Coordinates of N, CA, C and O in Angstrom, one line a residue:
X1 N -39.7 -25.9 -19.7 CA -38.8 -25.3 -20.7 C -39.3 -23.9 -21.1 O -40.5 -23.9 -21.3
X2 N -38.7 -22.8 -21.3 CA -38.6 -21.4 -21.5 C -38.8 -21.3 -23.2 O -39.0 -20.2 -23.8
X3 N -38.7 -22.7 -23.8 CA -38.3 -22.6 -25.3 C -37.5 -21.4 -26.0 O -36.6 -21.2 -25.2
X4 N -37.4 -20.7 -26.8 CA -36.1 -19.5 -27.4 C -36.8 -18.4 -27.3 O -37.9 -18.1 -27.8
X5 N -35.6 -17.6 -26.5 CA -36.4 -16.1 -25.9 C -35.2 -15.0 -27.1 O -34.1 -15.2 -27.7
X6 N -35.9 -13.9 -27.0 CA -34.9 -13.2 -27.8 C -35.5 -12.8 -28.9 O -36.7 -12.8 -29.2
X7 N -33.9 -12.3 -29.8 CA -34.5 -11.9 -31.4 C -35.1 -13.0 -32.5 O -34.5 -13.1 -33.6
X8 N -36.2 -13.8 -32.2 CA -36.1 -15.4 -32.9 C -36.0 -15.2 -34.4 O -36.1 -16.2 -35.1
X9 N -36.0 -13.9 -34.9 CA -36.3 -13.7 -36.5 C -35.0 -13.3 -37.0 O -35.0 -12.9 -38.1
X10 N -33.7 -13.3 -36.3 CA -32.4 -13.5 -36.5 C -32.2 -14.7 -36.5 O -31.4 -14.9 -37.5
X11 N -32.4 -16.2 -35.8 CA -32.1 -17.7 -36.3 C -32.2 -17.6 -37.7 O -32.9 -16.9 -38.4
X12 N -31.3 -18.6 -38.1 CA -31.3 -19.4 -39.4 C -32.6 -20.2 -39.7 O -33.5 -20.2 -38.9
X13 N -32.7 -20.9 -40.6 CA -33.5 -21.4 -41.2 C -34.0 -22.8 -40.0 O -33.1 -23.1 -39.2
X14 N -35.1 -23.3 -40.0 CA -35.4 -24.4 -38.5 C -34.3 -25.8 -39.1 O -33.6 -26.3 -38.2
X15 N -34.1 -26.4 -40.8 CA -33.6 -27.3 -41.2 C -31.8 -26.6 -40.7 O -31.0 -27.6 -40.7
X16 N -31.1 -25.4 -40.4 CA -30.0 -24.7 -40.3 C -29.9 -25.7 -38.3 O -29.1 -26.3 -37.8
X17 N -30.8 -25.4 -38.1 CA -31.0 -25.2 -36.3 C -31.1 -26.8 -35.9 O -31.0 -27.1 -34.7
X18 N -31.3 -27.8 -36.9 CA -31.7 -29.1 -36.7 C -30.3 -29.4 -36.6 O -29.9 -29.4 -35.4
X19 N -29.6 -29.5 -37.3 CA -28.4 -29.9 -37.6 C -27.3 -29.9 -36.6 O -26.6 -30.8 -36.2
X20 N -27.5 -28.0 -36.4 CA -26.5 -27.2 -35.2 C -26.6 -27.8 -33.5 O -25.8 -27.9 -32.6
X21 N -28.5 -28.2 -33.7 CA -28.2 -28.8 -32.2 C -28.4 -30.2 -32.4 O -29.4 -30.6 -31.9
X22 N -27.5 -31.2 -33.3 CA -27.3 -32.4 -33.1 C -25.9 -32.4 -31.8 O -25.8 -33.3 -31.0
X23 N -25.0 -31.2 -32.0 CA -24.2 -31.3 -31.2 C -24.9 -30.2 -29.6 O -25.6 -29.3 -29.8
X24 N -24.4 -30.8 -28.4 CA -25.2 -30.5 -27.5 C -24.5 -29.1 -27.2 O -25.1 -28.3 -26.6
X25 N -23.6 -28.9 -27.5 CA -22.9 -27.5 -27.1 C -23.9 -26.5 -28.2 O -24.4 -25.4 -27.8
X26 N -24.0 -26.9 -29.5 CA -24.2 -26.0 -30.9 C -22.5 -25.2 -31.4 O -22.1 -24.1 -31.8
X27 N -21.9 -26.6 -31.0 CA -20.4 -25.6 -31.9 C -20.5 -25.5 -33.4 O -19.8 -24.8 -34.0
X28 N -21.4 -26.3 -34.0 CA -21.3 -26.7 -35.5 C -21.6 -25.2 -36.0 O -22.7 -24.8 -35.5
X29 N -21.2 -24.7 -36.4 CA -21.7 -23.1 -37.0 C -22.6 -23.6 -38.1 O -22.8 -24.6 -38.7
X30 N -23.3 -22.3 -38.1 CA -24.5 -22.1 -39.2 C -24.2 -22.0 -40.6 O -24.8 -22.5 -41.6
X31 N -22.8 -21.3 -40.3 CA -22.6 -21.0 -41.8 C -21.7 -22.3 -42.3 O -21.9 -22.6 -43.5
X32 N -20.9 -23.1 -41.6 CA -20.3 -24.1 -42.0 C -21.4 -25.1 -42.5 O -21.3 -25.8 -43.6
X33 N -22.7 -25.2 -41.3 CA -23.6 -26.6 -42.0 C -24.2 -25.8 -43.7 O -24.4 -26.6 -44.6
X34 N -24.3 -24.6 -44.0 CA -25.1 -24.0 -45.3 C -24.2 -24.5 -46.3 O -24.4 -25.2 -47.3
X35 N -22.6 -23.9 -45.6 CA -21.4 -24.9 -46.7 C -21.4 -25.7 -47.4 O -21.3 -25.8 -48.6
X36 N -21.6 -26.6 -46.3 CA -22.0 -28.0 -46.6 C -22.8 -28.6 -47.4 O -22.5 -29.5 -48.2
X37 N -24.2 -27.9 -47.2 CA -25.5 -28.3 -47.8 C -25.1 -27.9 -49.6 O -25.3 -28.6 -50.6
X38 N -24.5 -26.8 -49.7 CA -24.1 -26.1 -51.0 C -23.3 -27.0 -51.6 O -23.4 -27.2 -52.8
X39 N -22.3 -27.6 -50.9 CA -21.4 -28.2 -51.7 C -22.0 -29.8 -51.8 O -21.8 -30.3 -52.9
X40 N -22.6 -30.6 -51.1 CA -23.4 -31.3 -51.2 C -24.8 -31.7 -52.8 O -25.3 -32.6 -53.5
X41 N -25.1 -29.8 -52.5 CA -26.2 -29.8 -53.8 C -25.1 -29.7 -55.2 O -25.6 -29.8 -56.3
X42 N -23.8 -29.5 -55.1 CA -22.9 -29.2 -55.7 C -22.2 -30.7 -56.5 O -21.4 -31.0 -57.5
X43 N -22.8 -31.4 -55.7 CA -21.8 -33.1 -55.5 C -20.0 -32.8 -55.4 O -19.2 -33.5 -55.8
X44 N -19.9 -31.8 -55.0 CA -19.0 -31.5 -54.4 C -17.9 -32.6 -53.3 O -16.7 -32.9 -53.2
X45 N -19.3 -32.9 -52.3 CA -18.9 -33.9 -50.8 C -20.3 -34.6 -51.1 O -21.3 -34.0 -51.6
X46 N -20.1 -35.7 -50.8 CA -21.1 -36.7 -50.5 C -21.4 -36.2 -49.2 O -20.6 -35.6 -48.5
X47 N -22.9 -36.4 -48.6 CA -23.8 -36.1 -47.5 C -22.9 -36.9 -46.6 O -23.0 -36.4 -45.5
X48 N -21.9 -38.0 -46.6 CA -20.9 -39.0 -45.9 C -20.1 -37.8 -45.2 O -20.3 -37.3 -44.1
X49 N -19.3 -37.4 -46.1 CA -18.1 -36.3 -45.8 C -18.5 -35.5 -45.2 O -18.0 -35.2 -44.1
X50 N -20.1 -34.5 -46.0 CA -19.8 -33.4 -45.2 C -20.4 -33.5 -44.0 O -20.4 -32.5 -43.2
X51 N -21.0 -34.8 -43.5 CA -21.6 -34.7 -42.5 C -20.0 -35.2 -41.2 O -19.7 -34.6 -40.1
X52 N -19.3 -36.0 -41.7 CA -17.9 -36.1 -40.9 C -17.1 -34.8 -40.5 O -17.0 -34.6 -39.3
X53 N -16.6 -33.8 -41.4 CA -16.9 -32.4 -41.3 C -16.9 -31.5 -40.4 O -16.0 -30.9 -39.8
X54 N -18.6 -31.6 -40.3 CA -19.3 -30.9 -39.3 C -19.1 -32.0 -38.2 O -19.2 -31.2 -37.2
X55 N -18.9 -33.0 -37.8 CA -18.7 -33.7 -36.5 C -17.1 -33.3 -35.8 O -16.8 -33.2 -34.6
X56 N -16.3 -33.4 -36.9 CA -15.5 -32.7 -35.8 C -14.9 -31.6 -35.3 O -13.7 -31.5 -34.9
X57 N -16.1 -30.5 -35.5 CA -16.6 -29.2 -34.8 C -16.8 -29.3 -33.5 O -16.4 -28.6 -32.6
X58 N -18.0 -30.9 -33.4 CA -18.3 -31.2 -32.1 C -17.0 -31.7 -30.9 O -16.2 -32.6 -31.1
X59 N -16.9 -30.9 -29.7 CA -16.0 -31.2 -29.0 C -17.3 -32.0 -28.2 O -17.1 -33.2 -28.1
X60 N -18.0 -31.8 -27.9 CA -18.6 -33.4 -26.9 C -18.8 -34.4 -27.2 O -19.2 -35.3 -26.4
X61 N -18.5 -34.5 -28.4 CA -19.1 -35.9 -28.9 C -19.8 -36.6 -28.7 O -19.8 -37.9 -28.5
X62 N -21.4 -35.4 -28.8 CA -22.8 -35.8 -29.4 C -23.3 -36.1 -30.6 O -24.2 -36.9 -30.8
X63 N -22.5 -35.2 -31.4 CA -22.9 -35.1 -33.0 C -22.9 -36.7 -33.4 O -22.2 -37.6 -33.1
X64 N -24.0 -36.7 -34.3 CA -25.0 -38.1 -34.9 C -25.0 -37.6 -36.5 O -25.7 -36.8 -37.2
X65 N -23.7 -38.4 -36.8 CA -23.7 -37.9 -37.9 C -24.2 -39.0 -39.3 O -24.0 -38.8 -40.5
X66 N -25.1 -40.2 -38.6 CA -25.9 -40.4 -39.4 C -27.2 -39.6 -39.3 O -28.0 -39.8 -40.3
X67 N -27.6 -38.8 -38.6 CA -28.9 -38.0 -38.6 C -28.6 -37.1 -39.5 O -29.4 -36.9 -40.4
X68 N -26.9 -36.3 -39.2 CA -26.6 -35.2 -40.0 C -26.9 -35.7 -41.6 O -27.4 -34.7 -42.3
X69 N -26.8 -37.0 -42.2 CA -26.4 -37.5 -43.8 C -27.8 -37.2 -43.8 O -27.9 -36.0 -44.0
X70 N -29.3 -37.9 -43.5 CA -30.1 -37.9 -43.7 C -31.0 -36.5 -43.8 O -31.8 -36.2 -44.6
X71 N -30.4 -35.5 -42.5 CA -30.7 -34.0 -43.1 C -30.0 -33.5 -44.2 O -30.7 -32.8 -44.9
X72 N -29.3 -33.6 -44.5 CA -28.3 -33.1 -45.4 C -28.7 -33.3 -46.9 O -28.6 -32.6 -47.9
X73 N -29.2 -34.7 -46.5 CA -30.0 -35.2 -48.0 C -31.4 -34.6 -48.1 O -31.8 -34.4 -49.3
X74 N -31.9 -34.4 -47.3 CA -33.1 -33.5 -47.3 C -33.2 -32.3 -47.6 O -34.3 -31.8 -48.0
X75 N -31.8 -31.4 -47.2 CA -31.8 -29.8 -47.3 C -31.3 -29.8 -49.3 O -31.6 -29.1 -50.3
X76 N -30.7 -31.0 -49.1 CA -30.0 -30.9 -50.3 C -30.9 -30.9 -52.0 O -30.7 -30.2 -53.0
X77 N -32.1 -32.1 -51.5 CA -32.6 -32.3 -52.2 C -33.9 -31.1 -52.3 O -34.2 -30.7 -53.4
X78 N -34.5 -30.7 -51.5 CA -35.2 -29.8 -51.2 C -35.0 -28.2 -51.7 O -35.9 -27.4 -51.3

């Protein structure tokens, strides 16, 4: 593995990058999971919702969107 070549000090946050490659393509955008997390710390969406959401961004249908609730609660709480 080559791990991430490039500008690496333009990525998002590593909790931003966890999320994005639950889906194997990375369609879930960066700025939609931050949405999320915001509206989440907002109680806006339950960590349930917004992680449903962000899954159907995913066209492969990789996204684990019990992993997503559990980060979500983590960025949230954090």
């Amino acid at each position: 593995s080559l791990g991430i070549l490039g500008a690496i000090d333009r990525l998002p946050e590593r909790e931003i990058l966890e999320v994005n490659s639950l889906c194997g393509h990375g369609m879930v955008s960066f700025t939609l999971i931050r949405k999320m997390v915001e509206y989440v710390k907002l109680r806006r969406l339950t960590p349930q919702k917004a992680a449903n959401i962000m899954a159907k961004c995913c066209e492969c249908g990789a996204f684990n969107p019990v992993r997503a609730v559990q980060l979500l609660d983590k960025m949230a709480k954090g």
